[in-house]
Amino acid sequence: MKALLLLLLAQLCSPSLVPEREKDPEFWRGQAQEALRDALRLQHLNQNVAKNLILFLGDVMVVMTLVVYLSPPSPQTYNTNAQVPDSAGTATAYLCGVKANEGTVGVSAGVTRDRCNTTKGQEVTSILRWAKDGGKAVGIVTTTRVTHATPSAAYAHSANRDWYSDGEMPPDALEGGCKDIARQLVENIPDIEVILGGGRKYMFPKNASDVEYPHEDKHRGTRLDRRDLVRAWHDAKPPGKVAKYVWHRRDLLALNLSRVDFLLGESRHPKVLWGTPDLGIKGGRGCREGSPWRVTASGGGCGAGGRIDHGHHEGKAKQALHEAVELDRAVGLVTRLTSPQDTLSVVTADHSHVFTFGGYTPRGNPIFGLAPMQSDVDRKPFTSILYGNGPGYKIVAGERENVSAVDFAVPLHQKTHGREDVAVFARGPMAHLLHGVREQNYIPHAMAYAACIGANRAHCNAAARPAASILLPFLALLLLLG
């Protein structure tokens, strides 16, 4: 609490600056370790009879009210330099355990966005690396690009989340020796067992024709170094290991996955490619110790929900909620395939959106329908689902358009993220450590403690209990990509 109060005072005094100590990864690691120690002290249940009962009620004191009251910042999702976060800084928090600046991935807050020369020495590793170093098989499964901000924090270190290939990087960054994210996917952790997602054009030489859309310029390769990173990924595998690359669903189905050691799949439409049940990788322990990787028929995998964010950005609530259903199906499958006795599963989000549900609607009212009353200002109807801003707002003859037959919102080309904190749901060994209100960077430290990987191994006794499998929140996480 003392650390949080000092942090609040520092932010209030210098709202536009990142405090120097927040640029040091050890500040965030130390804070997370302190929170972990506090959580461990709560393991023993208090079963005493309550002598006193006290209830405090803050009328309409919802999470967002507390966020505004405490901001900047309240616990969980802010970036070190931003009250409303982006997916890159948050991914660095919940995957690497260190909070970072907006737009940067896999680096500390000492890195300034777009400035390659601030990156060296500021790289931070992720729970994927900790799991790999701990002898586990690991994987990334996403319904967005594998080089997107959310998955890239698992393996890359970049001053800009948009440096997908060297074709997207400015000359000074290339001259400064910074590597693009696609190259880091292949080089930084070369033994990731499973990589499934989209974004293959960043893996191929500039203007190289796409295998699926050979006549469409927007799908052509973008790499200025003329490298074929798929070939580089294959050639880097140890002798005797079988590595397969697929880009189409039929090729994936044709594989004898019991004889595959490494799998890389990149599709223009990842949900179409991964829409296959019961897929396995030889020796993989990603979804459960000793069991194969599985991908759901609805397009999920060991955590895949990356398009929820995309639906919200476009102000398309129906699309976003359908994507949430897909994620729920993926989580349901993982629940059936694993045991809470040895597998820690975590479901969370990277950030919120300016999205709400109101209007005093009665139970049974269609969630995509209208509220049962009209505005008491302009006497026009409004939808029960509302966005605070975005592309849906429209003025007709100087007035707000009648929304009984159209979409809604405040005028912006894309809807923004929100500042509301997010929930964390956990099941399995040490799931109780993920309770209460915590900073977002606490999540991977608690997961690492449960699995006896990373810096939290002093308590481990292999003979007493096996390490839990890690189900990385991809994606997002888990999850929600942005």
Short mmCIF file of C-alpha atoms in Angstrom, two decimals:
data_model
loop_
_atom_site.label_atom_id
_atom_site.label_comp_id
_atom_site.label_asym_id
_atom_site.label_seq_id
_atom_site.Cartn_x
_atom_site.Cartn_y
_atom_site.Cartn_z
CA MET A 1 0.00 0.00 0.00
CA LYS A 2 2.86 2.38 0.83
CA ALA A 3 4.44 1.74 -2.56
CA LEU A 4 1.11 2.38 -4.28
CA LEU A 5 0.56 5.69 -2.41
CA LEU A 6 4.06 6.88 -3.30
CA LEU A 7 3.39 5.89 -6.91
CA LEU A 8 0.13 7.86 -6.91
CA LEU A 9 1.83 10.95 -5.48
CA ALA A 10 4.60 10.74 -8.05
CA GLN A 11 2.09 10.54 -10.87
CA LEU A 12 -0.03 13.38 -9.49
CA CYS A 13 2.99 15.65 -9.21
CA SER A 14 4.31 14.79 -12.68
CA PRO A 15 1.34 13.54 -14.72
CA SER A 16 3.17 13.75 -18.04
CA LEU A 17 6.42 12.12 -16.94
CA VAL A 18 7.42 8.53 -16.23
CA PRO A 19 9.05 8.41 -12.78
CA GLU A 20 12.68 7.33 -13.07
CA ARG A 21 12.23 4.28 -10.87
CA GLU A 22 9.48 2.97 -13.16
CA LYS A 23 12.02 2.76 -15.95
CA ASP A 24 13.89 0.12 -13.95
CA PRO A 25 12.42 -3.39 -14.46
CA GLU A 26 13.45 -4.25 -10.90
CA PHE A 27 10.91 -1.76 -9.56
CA TRP A 28 8.06 -3.72 -11.14
CA ARG A 29 9.56 -7.12 -10.32
CA GLY A 30 10.03 -6.10 -6.70
CA GLN A 31 6.50 -4.77 -6.48
CA ALA A 32 5.13 -8.03 -7.93
CA GLN A 33 7.20 -10.12 -5.53
CA GLU A 34 5.88 -8.11 -2.59
CA ALA A 35 2.31 -8.67 -3.81
CA LEU A 36 3.09 -12.37 -4.20
CA ARG A 37 4.32 -12.59 -0.62
CA ASP A 38 1.15 -10.86 0.57
CA ALA A 39 -0.98 -13.33 -1.39
CA LEU A 40 0.90 -16.33 0.02
CA ARG A 41 0.22 -15.13 3.56
CA LEU A 42 -3.50 -15.46 2.80
CA GLN A 43 -3.33 -19.15 1.88
CA HIS A 44 -4.65 -20.34 5.25
CA LEU A 45 -8.41 -19.84 5.45
CA ASN A 46 -9.79 -17.73 8.27
CA GLN A 47 -12.58 -19.94 9.62
CA ASN A 48 -13.23 -18.00 12.83
CA VAL A 49 -16.75 -16.98 13.74
CA ALA A 50 -17.28 -13.32 12.83
CA LYS A 51 -17.90 -11.16 15.88
CA ASN A 52 -18.66 -8.03 13.87
CA LEU A 53 -20.24 -7.50 10.46
CA ILE A 54 -19.59 -4.26 8.56
CA LEU A 55 -20.89 -3.45 5.08
CA PHE A 56 -19.81 -0.36 3.11
CA LEU A 57 -21.85 0.61 0.06
CA GLY A 58 -20.82 3.23 -2.48
CA ASP A 59 -23.92 3.83 -4.59
CA VAL A 60 -22.83 3.28 -8.22
CA MET A 61 -19.21 2.95 -7.07
CA VAL A 62 -18.41 0.67 -9.99
CA VAL A 63 -14.88 -0.18 -11.09
CA MET A 64 -14.72 2.80 -13.44
CA THR A 65 -15.63 5.20 -10.62
CA LEU A 66 -12.73 3.86 -8.56
CA VAL A 67 -10.40 4.08 -11.55
CA VAL A 68 -11.17 7.77 -12.06
CA TYR A 69 -10.97 8.46 -8.33
CA LEU A 70 -7.54 6.86 -8.03
CA SER A 71 -6.22 7.88 -11.44
CA PRO A 72 -3.49 8.34 -12.24
CA PRO A 73 -3.13 5.52 -11.84
CA SER A 74 -5.28 2.86 -10.27
CA PRO A 75 -4.07 -0.74 -10.24
CA GLN A 76 -4.03 -3.01 -13.26
CA THR A 77 -4.01 -1.84 -16.83
CA TYR A 78 -2.31 1.55 -17.31
CA ASN A 79 0.94 1.97 -19.25
CA THR A 80 3.80 3.76 -17.53
CA ASN A 81 3.24 6.86 -19.68
CA ALA A 82 -0.48 6.52 -20.45
CA GLN A 83 -3.68 6.43 -18.41
CA VAL A 84 -5.54 4.63 -21.21
CA PRO A 85 -3.26 1.79 -22.34
CA ASP A 86 -2.51 0.08 -25.62
CA SER A 87 -2.01 -3.63 -26.23
CA ALA A 88 1.78 -3.46 -26.48
CA GLY A 89 2.50 -1.97 -23.07
CA THR A 90 -0.10 -4.17 -21.41
CA ALA A 91 1.24 -7.31 -23.10
CA THR A 92 4.67 -6.51 -21.72
CA ALA A 93 3.09 -6.29 -18.27
CA TYR A 94 1.13 -9.53 -18.22
CA LEU A 95 3.70 -11.58 -20.15
CA CYS A 96 7.00 -10.11 -18.94
CA GLY A 97 6.00 -8.91 -15.48
CA VAL A 98 7.24 -5.36 -16.14
CA LYS A 99 5.15 -2.32 -17.03
CA ALA A 100 6.21 -0.41 -20.13
CA ASN A 101 5.51 2.62 -22.26
CA GLU A 102 2.68 2.71 -24.76
CA GLY A 103 3.57 1.19 -28.12
CA THR A 104 6.63 -0.76 -26.96
CA VAL A 105 6.90 -4.54 -26.52
CA GLY A 106 9.23 -6.68 -24.45
CA VAL A 107 11.23 -3.74 -23.10
CA SER A 108 11.24 -1.65 -19.94
CA ALA A 109 9.88 1.86 -19.53
CA GLY A 110 13.39 3.11 -20.20
CA VAL A 111 12.63 2.67 -23.92
CA THR A 112 11.00 5.55 -25.79
CA ARG A 113 8.64 4.61 -28.62
CA ASP A 114 10.26 4.84 -32.07
CA ARG A 115 13.75 5.37 -30.63
CA CYS A 116 15.82 2.32 -31.49
CA ASN A 117 18.86 3.65 -29.63
CA THR A 118 17.03 3.40 -26.29
CA THR A 119 16.42 -0.34 -26.59
CA LYS A 120 19.81 -1.92 -25.85
CA GLY A 121 20.01 -3.27 -22.32
CA GLN A 122 16.32 -2.64 -21.67
CA GLU A 123 15.03 -5.99 -22.97
CA VAL A 124 12.82 -8.00 -20.59
CA THR A 125 11.97 -11.68 -20.98
CA SER A 126 8.51 -13.24 -20.90
CA ILE A 127 6.85 -16.15 -19.16
CA LEU A 128 7.14 -18.03 -22.45
CA ARG A 129 10.94 -17.80 -22.14
CA TRP A 130 10.76 -18.74 -18.46
CA ALA A 131 8.67 -21.81 -19.32
CA LYS A 132 11.00 -22.82 -22.14
CA ASP A 133 14.05 -22.46 -19.88
CA GLY A 134 12.15 -24.58 -17.34
CA GLY A 135 11.93 -27.48 -19.80
CA LYS A 136 8.37 -26.99 -20.98
CA ALA A 137 7.00 -27.06 -24.50
CA VAL A 138 5.51 -23.68 -25.39
CA GLY A 139 3.27 -22.23 -28.04
CA ILE A 140 1.61 -19.13 -29.41
CA VAL A 141 -1.88 -19.46 -30.87
CA THR A 142 -3.71 -16.35 -32.01
CA THR A 143 -6.51 -15.30 -34.35
CA THR A 144 -4.53 -12.17 -35.28
CA ARG A 145 -1.04 -11.74 -36.70
CA VAL A 146 1.63 -13.61 -34.77
CA THR A 147 3.62 -10.37 -34.96
CA HIS A 148 0.78 -8.38 -33.39
CA ALA A 149 1.45 -6.42 -30.20
CA THR A 150 -0.07 -9.01 -27.88
CA PRO A 151 1.75 -12.20 -28.96
CA SER A 152 4.96 -10.37 -29.88
CA ALA A 153 5.66 -9.43 -26.27
CA ALA A 154 6.19 -13.15 -25.63
CA TYR A 155 9.34 -13.23 -27.76
CA ALA A 156 10.27 -9.79 -29.15
CA HIS A 157 11.90 -6.60 -27.88
CA SER A 158 10.91 -3.56 -29.91
CA ALA A 159 10.67 0.20 -29.52
CA ASN A 160 7.64 0.14 -31.80
CA ARG A 161 4.85 -2.44 -31.92
CA ASP A 162 4.36 -1.71 -35.65
CA TRP A 163 7.83 -2.80 -36.78
CA TYR A 164 6.41 -6.05 -38.14
CA SER A 165 9.14 -6.43 -40.78
CA ASP A 166 12.13 -4.33 -41.76
CA GLY A 167 9.88 -2.88 -44.47
CA GLU A 168 7.91 -1.06 -41.75
CA MET A 169 10.98 0.30 -39.96
CA PRO A 170 12.52 3.77 -40.46
CA PRO A 171 16.09 4.04 -41.75
CA ASP A 172 17.52 5.19 -38.43
CA ALA A 173 16.13 2.09 -36.67
CA LEU A 174 17.63 -0.20 -39.29
CA GLU A 175 20.95 1.62 -39.12
CA GLY A 176 20.84 1.40 -35.33
CA GLY A 177 20.76 -2.39 -35.49
CA CYS A 178 17.20 -2.94 -34.25
CA LYS A 179 15.48 -6.08 -35.53
CA ASP A 180 11.95 -6.28 -36.84
CA ILE A 181 9.40 -8.37 -34.93
CA ALA A 182 9.02 -11.13 -37.56
CA ARG A 183 12.77 -11.71 -37.54
CA GLN A 184 12.74 -11.88 -33.75
CA LEU A 185 9.97 -14.49 -33.90
CA VAL A 186 12.37 -16.74 -35.77
CA GLU A 187 15.63 -15.85 -34.02
CA ASN A 188 14.99 -14.92 -30.38
CA ILE A 189 13.45 -18.20 -29.18
CA PRO A 190 14.02 -20.61 -32.07
CA ASP A 191 12.52 -23.66 -30.35
CA ILE A 192 8.90 -22.55 -29.85
CA GLU A 193 7.01 -25.77 -30.56
CA VAL A 194 3.77 -24.30 -31.92
CA ILE A 195 3.18 -20.96 -33.68
CA LEU A 196 -0.25 -20.45 -35.24
CA GLY A 197 -1.65 -17.15 -36.45
CA GLY A 198 -1.68 -14.72 -39.35
CA GLY A 199 0.62 -12.15 -40.90
CA ARG A 200 2.75 -14.24 -43.25
CA LYS A 201 3.54 -11.35 -45.62
CA TYR A 202 6.04 -10.05 -43.06
CA MET A 203 8.01 -13.29 -43.40
CA PHE A 204 8.74 -13.00 -47.14
CA PRO A 205 10.82 -10.76 -49.47
CA LYS A 206 9.31 -7.52 -50.67
CA ASN A 207 6.91 -7.98 -53.59
CA ALA A 208 7.03 -11.79 -53.33
CA SER A 209 3.64 -13.16 -54.39
CA ASP A 210 1.42 -14.58 -51.70
CA VAL A 211 0.70 -18.31 -51.99
CA GLU A 212 -3.03 -17.80 -51.50
CA TYR A 213 -3.57 -14.40 -53.15
CA PRO A 214 -0.86 -14.22 -55.84
CA HIS A 215 -2.52 -11.37 -57.75
CA GLU A 216 -3.27 -9.04 -54.83
CA ASP A 217 -0.58 -6.47 -54.11
CA LYS A 218 -1.63 -5.87 -50.49
CA HIS A 219 -0.71 -9.46 -49.62
CA ARG A 220 2.78 -9.40 -51.16
CA GLY A 221 5.89 -9.81 -49.04
CA THR A 222 7.29 -6.75 -47.28
CA ARG A 223 10.86 -7.67 -46.29
CA LEU A 224 13.61 -5.36 -47.54
CA ASP A 225 16.38 -7.79 -46.58
CA ARG A 226 14.96 -10.27 -49.13
CA ARG A 227 14.99 -13.06 -46.53
CA ASP A 228 12.52 -15.94 -46.46
CA LEU A 229 11.96 -16.27 -42.71
CA VAL A 230 9.88 -19.42 -43.06
CA ARG A 231 12.90 -21.14 -44.58
CA ALA A 232 15.11 -19.63 -41.90
CA TRP A 233 12.72 -20.98 -39.24
CA HIS A 234 12.88 -24.46 -40.78
CA ASP A 235 16.66 -24.47 -41.24
CA ALA A 236 17.25 -23.48 -37.61
CA LYS A 237 15.70 -26.68 -36.23
CA PRO A 238 18.01 -29.33 -34.73
CA PRO A 239 18.98 -32.32 -36.90
CA GLY A 240 16.48 -35.14 -36.67
CA LYS A 241 13.59 -32.88 -35.68
CA VAL A 242 10.56 -32.56 -37.94
CA ALA A 243 9.38 -29.01 -38.60
CA LYS A 244 6.29 -28.31 -40.71
CA TYR A 245 4.95 -25.07 -42.17
CA VAL A 246 1.31 -24.81 -43.27
CA TRP A 247 -0.84 -21.99 -44.60
CA HIS A 248 -4.03 -23.81 -45.51
CA ARG A 249 -6.46 -25.91 -43.48
CA ARG A 250 -6.17 -28.91 -45.79
CA ASP A 251 -2.39 -29.00 -45.27
CA LEU A 252 -2.85 -28.87 -41.54
CA LEU A 253 -5.34 -31.74 -41.62
CA ALA A 254 -3.01 -33.79 -43.82
CA LEU A 255 -0.21 -33.71 -41.24
CA ASN A 256 0.52 -36.68 -39.01
CA LEU A 257 0.98 -34.46 -35.99
CA SER A 258 2.27 -37.29 -33.82
CA ARG A 259 5.40 -37.09 -35.99
CA VAL A 260 5.81 -33.32 -35.92
CA ASP A 261 8.15 -31.61 -33.46
CA PHE A 262 7.64 -28.01 -34.58
CA LEU A 263 4.68 -26.42 -36.31
CA LEU A 264 4.43 -22.98 -37.89
CA GLY A 265 1.14 -21.96 -39.46
CA GLU A 266 0.36 -18.57 -40.96
CA SER A 267 -2.88 -17.86 -42.70
CA ARG A 268 -4.49 -14.78 -44.12
CA HIS A 269 -7.59 -15.86 -42.17
CA PRO A 270 -6.31 -17.67 -39.05
CA LYS A 271 -9.73 -18.70 -37.79
CA VAL A 272 -10.37 -20.58 -41.03
CA LEU A 273 -7.04 -22.37 -40.87
CA TRP A 274 -7.22 -23.32 -37.19
CA GLY A 275 -10.89 -24.30 -37.30
CA THR A 276 -10.11 -27.96 -36.75
CA PRO A 277 -10.72 -30.19 -33.72
CA ASP A 278 -8.31 -32.48 -31.91
CA LEU A 279 -4.87 -31.54 -33.27
CA GLY A 280 -1.74 -32.79 -31.54
CA ILE A 281 2.01 -32.20 -31.53
CA LYS A 282 4.41 -34.98 -30.63
CA GLY A 283 5.70 -34.62 -27.09
CA GLY A 284 3.98 -31.28 -26.59
CA ARG A 285 3.07 -30.25 -23.06
CA GLY A 286 1.48 -26.92 -23.88
CA CYS A 287 -2.15 -27.73 -23.06
CA ARG A 288 -1.45 -30.50 -20.56
CA GLU A 289 1.62 -32.40 -19.41
CA GLY A 290 2.04 -35.34 -21.76
CA SER A 291 -0.98 -34.44 -23.89
CA PRO A 292 -1.21 -32.96 -27.38
CA TRP A 293 -1.97 -29.42 -28.37
CA ARG A 294 -5.62 -29.03 -29.30
CA VAL A 295 -7.38 -26.45 -31.42
CA THR A 296 -11.13 -25.98 -31.19
CA ALA A 297 -13.52 -26.28 -34.07
CA SER A 298 -14.60 -22.70 -33.40
CA GLY A 299 -11.15 -21.35 -34.15
CA GLY A 300 -9.72 -21.13 -30.66
CA GLY A 301 -6.65 -22.82 -29.30
CA CYS A 302 -4.80 -22.76 -26.03
CA GLY A 303 -6.28 -19.34 -25.55
CA ALA A 304 -7.33 -17.48 -28.71
CA GLY A 305 -9.56 -14.43 -28.77
CA GLY A 306 -7.68 -11.75 -30.62
CA ARG A 307 -10.52 -10.31 -32.66
CA ILE A 308 -12.72 -9.11 -29.80
CA ASP A 309 -10.73 -5.89 -29.76
CA HIS A 310 -11.04 -5.45 -33.50
CA GLY A 311 -14.83 -5.64 -33.33
CA HIS A 312 -14.95 -3.03 -30.59
CA HIS A 313 -12.59 -0.68 -32.42
CA GLU A 314 -15.01 -0.62 -35.33
CA GLY A 315 -17.98 -0.11 -33.05
CA LYS A 316 -19.39 -3.52 -33.97
CA ALA A 317 -20.70 -4.91 -30.70
CA LYS A 318 -22.19 -8.00 -32.30
CA GLN A 319 -18.87 -8.98 -33.88
CA ALA A 320 -16.98 -8.39 -30.63
CA LEU A 321 -19.41 -10.47 -28.59
CA HIS A 322 -19.41 -13.30 -31.12
CA GLU A 323 -15.61 -13.34 -30.82
CA ALA A 324 -16.01 -13.51 -27.04
CA VAL A 325 -18.18 -16.61 -27.51
CA GLU A 326 -15.37 -18.15 -29.59
CA LEU A 327 -12.93 -17.49 -26.77
CA ASP A 328 -15.35 -19.03 -24.29
CA ARG A 329 -15.48 -22.18 -26.40
CA ALA A 330 -11.69 -22.37 -26.44
CA VAL A 331 -11.57 -21.98 -22.67
CA GLY A 332 -14.26 -24.65 -22.34
CA LEU A 333 -12.26 -27.11 -24.41
CA VAL A 334 -9.10 -26.51 -22.40
CA THR A 335 -11.12 -27.07 -19.23
CA ARG A 336 -12.26 -30.46 -20.53
CA LEU A 337 -8.79 -31.48 -21.68
CA THR A 338 -6.91 -30.57 -18.52
CA SER A 339 -7.11 -31.17 -14.80
CA PRO A 340 -7.11 -28.38 -12.21
CA GLN A 341 -4.91 -30.66 -10.14
CA ASP A 342 -1.88 -29.98 -12.33
CA THR A 343 -2.79 -27.21 -14.78
CA LEU A 344 -3.09 -23.51 -14.06
CA SER A 345 -5.35 -21.78 -16.59
CA VAL A 346 -5.64 -18.00 -16.60
CA VAL A 347 -8.10 -15.92 -18.59
CA THR A 348 -7.86 -12.14 -18.59
CA ALA A 349 -7.79 -9.10 -20.86
CA ASP A 350 -5.17 -6.56 -21.76
CA HIS A 351 -7.44 -3.51 -21.55
CA SER A 352 -11.05 -2.42 -21.79
CA HIS A 353 -13.04 -0.36 -24.31
CA VAL A 354 -15.49 2.53 -23.94
CA PHE A 355 -18.33 0.03 -24.09
CA THR A 356 -21.29 -0.20 -21.75
CA PHE A 357 -24.71 -1.77 -21.30
CA GLY A 358 -27.52 0.31 -19.80
CA GLY A 359 -30.80 2.04 -20.47
CA TYR A 360 -32.90 0.33 -17.75
CA THR A 361 -33.72 -2.56 -20.07
CA PRO A 362 -35.99 -5.33 -18.70
CA ARG A 363 -34.77 -8.91 -18.48
CA GLY A 364 -35.26 -10.62 -21.81
CA ASN A 365 -34.72 -7.43 -23.82
CA PRO A 366 -32.48 -8.18 -26.84
CA ILE A 367 -29.00 -6.99 -25.97
CA PHE A 368 -28.58 -5.64 -29.50
CA GLY A 369 -31.94 -3.91 -29.36
CA LEU A 370 -33.25 -0.56 -28.13
CA ALA A 371 -33.75 0.60 -24.58
CA PRO A 372 -37.43 0.68 -23.59
CA MET A 373 -37.51 4.48 -23.30
CA GLN A 374 -36.48 7.48 -25.34
CA SER A 375 -33.97 10.16 -24.50
CA ASP A 376 -35.50 12.84 -22.27
CA VAL A 377 -33.40 15.42 -24.13
CA ASP A 378 -34.10 14.87 -27.83
CA ARG A 379 -36.97 12.37 -27.51
CA LYS A 380 -35.25 9.81 -29.73
CA PRO A 381 -34.56 6.14 -28.99
CA PHE A 382 -31.17 4.79 -28.01
CA THR A 383 -29.59 1.37 -27.98
CA SER A 384 -29.10 -0.65 -24.81
CA ILE A 385 -25.46 -1.26 -25.80
CA LEU A 386 -23.53 2.00 -26.07
CA TYR A 387 -20.06 3.13 -27.11
CA GLY A 388 -18.61 6.32 -25.67
CA ASN A 389 -16.90 7.15 -28.96
CA GLY A 390 -16.14 5.61 -32.33
CA PRO A 391 -17.34 5.49 -35.93
CA GLY A 392 -21.07 5.05 -35.35
CA TYR A 393 -22.03 8.65 -34.54
CA LYS A 394 -23.80 10.62 -37.26
CA ILE A 395 -25.44 14.04 -37.57
CA VAL A 396 -28.46 14.43 -39.86
CA ALA A 397 -29.82 17.94 -40.52
CA GLY A 398 -27.93 19.22 -37.52
CA GLU A 399 -29.28 16.63 -35.10
CA ARG A 400 -28.35 13.22 -33.74
CA GLU A 401 -29.51 10.53 -36.11
CA ASN A 402 -32.41 8.36 -35.05
CA VAL A 403 -30.68 5.16 -33.90
CA SER A 404 -33.72 2.90 -34.08
CA ALA A 405 -32.42 1.63 -37.42
CA VAL A 406 -28.69 2.46 -37.33
CA ASP A 407 -25.55 2.14 -35.23
CA PHE A 408 -24.38 4.65 -32.67
CA ALA A 409 -21.47 6.46 -30.88
CA VAL A 410 -19.36 9.64 -30.69
CA PRO A 411 -17.45 10.61 -33.88
CA LEU A 412 -14.05 8.98 -34.31
CA HIS A 413 -12.77 6.86 -37.19
CA GLN A 414 -11.99 4.10 -34.69
CA LYS A 415 -13.28 3.61 -31.19
CA THR A 416 -10.64 3.99 -28.48
CA HIS A 417 -9.59 1.73 -25.66
CA GLY A 418 -11.06 2.40 -22.23
CA ARG A 419 -9.41 2.87 -18.85
CA GLU A 420 -11.54 0.41 -16.88
CA ASP A 421 -9.63 -2.30 -15.08
CA VAL A 422 -10.08 -5.88 -16.24
CA ALA A 423 -10.91 -9.16 -14.54
CA VAL A 424 -8.61 -12.13 -14.05
CA PHE A 425 -10.07 -15.64 -13.80
CA ALA A 426 -7.90 -18.55 -12.71
CA ARG A 427 -8.30 -22.29 -12.22
CA GLY A 428 -5.79 -24.80 -10.94
CA PRO A 429 -2.68 -24.84 -8.73
CA MET A 430 -2.14 -21.56 -6.88
CA ALA A 431 -5.15 -19.98 -8.61
CA HIS A 432 -5.89 -18.20 -5.31
CA LEU A 433 -2.83 -16.03 -5.85
CA LEU A 434 -4.76 -14.22 -8.58
CA HIS A 435 -7.24 -12.46 -6.32
CA GLY A 436 -8.13 -8.93 -5.33
CA VAL A 437 -6.92 -5.80 -7.11
CA ARG A 438 -3.40 -6.19 -8.46
CA GLU A 439 -1.12 -4.46 -10.90
CA GLN A 440 -1.24 -6.13 -14.32
CA ASN A 441 2.46 -7.05 -14.24
CA TYR A 442 1.78 -9.27 -11.21
CA ILE A 443 0.09 -11.92 -13.38
CA PRO A 444 3.14 -13.72 -14.87
CA HIS A 445 4.94 -13.70 -11.52
CA ALA A 446 2.03 -15.54 -9.89
CA MET A 447 1.88 -18.00 -12.79
CA ALA A 448 5.63 -18.58 -12.63
CA TYR A 449 5.40 -19.25 -8.90
CA ALA A 450 2.72 -21.88 -9.54
CA ALA A 451 4.85 -23.63 -12.17
CA CYS A 452 8.22 -23.30 -10.42
CA ILE A 453 9.78 -21.42 -13.33
CA GLY A 454 11.54 -18.10 -13.71
CA ALA A 455 12.70 -16.36 -10.53
CA ASN A 456 10.23 -18.12 -8.23
CA ARG A 457 11.71 -21.55 -7.56
CA ALA A 458 12.98 -21.45 -3.99
CA HIS A 459 9.75 -22.99 -2.67
CA CYS A 460 9.73 -25.84 -5.19
CA ASN A 461 10.04 -29.47 -4.27
CA ALA A 462 9.70 -31.64 -7.37
CA ALA A 463 9.11 -34.73 -5.26
CA ALA A 464 6.25 -33.05 -3.43
CA ARG A 465 4.26 -31.68 -6.35
CA PRO A 466 4.74 -31.49 -10.12
CA ALA A 467 5.04 -28.14 -11.80
CA ALA A 468 1.83 -26.91 -13.39
CA SER A 469 1.52 -26.54 -17.12
CA ILE A 470 1.42 -23.02 -18.42
CA LEU A 471 -1.54 -22.06 -20.60
CA LEU A 472 -0.38 -18.76 -22.00
CA PRO A 473 -3.22 -16.30 -22.47
CA PHE A 474 -3.12 -16.07 -26.16
CA LEU A 475 -5.02 -14.29 -27.01
CA ALA A 476 -4.90 -12.53 -26.18
CA LEU A 477 -4.59 -13.60 -23.97
CA LEU A 478 -6.13 -14.68 -23.73
CA LEU A 479 -7.85 -13.06 -24.43
CA LEU A 480 -8.19 -9.75 -25.94
CA LEU A 481 -5.74 -8.48 -28.52
CA GLY A 482 -5.49 -4.85 -29.40
#
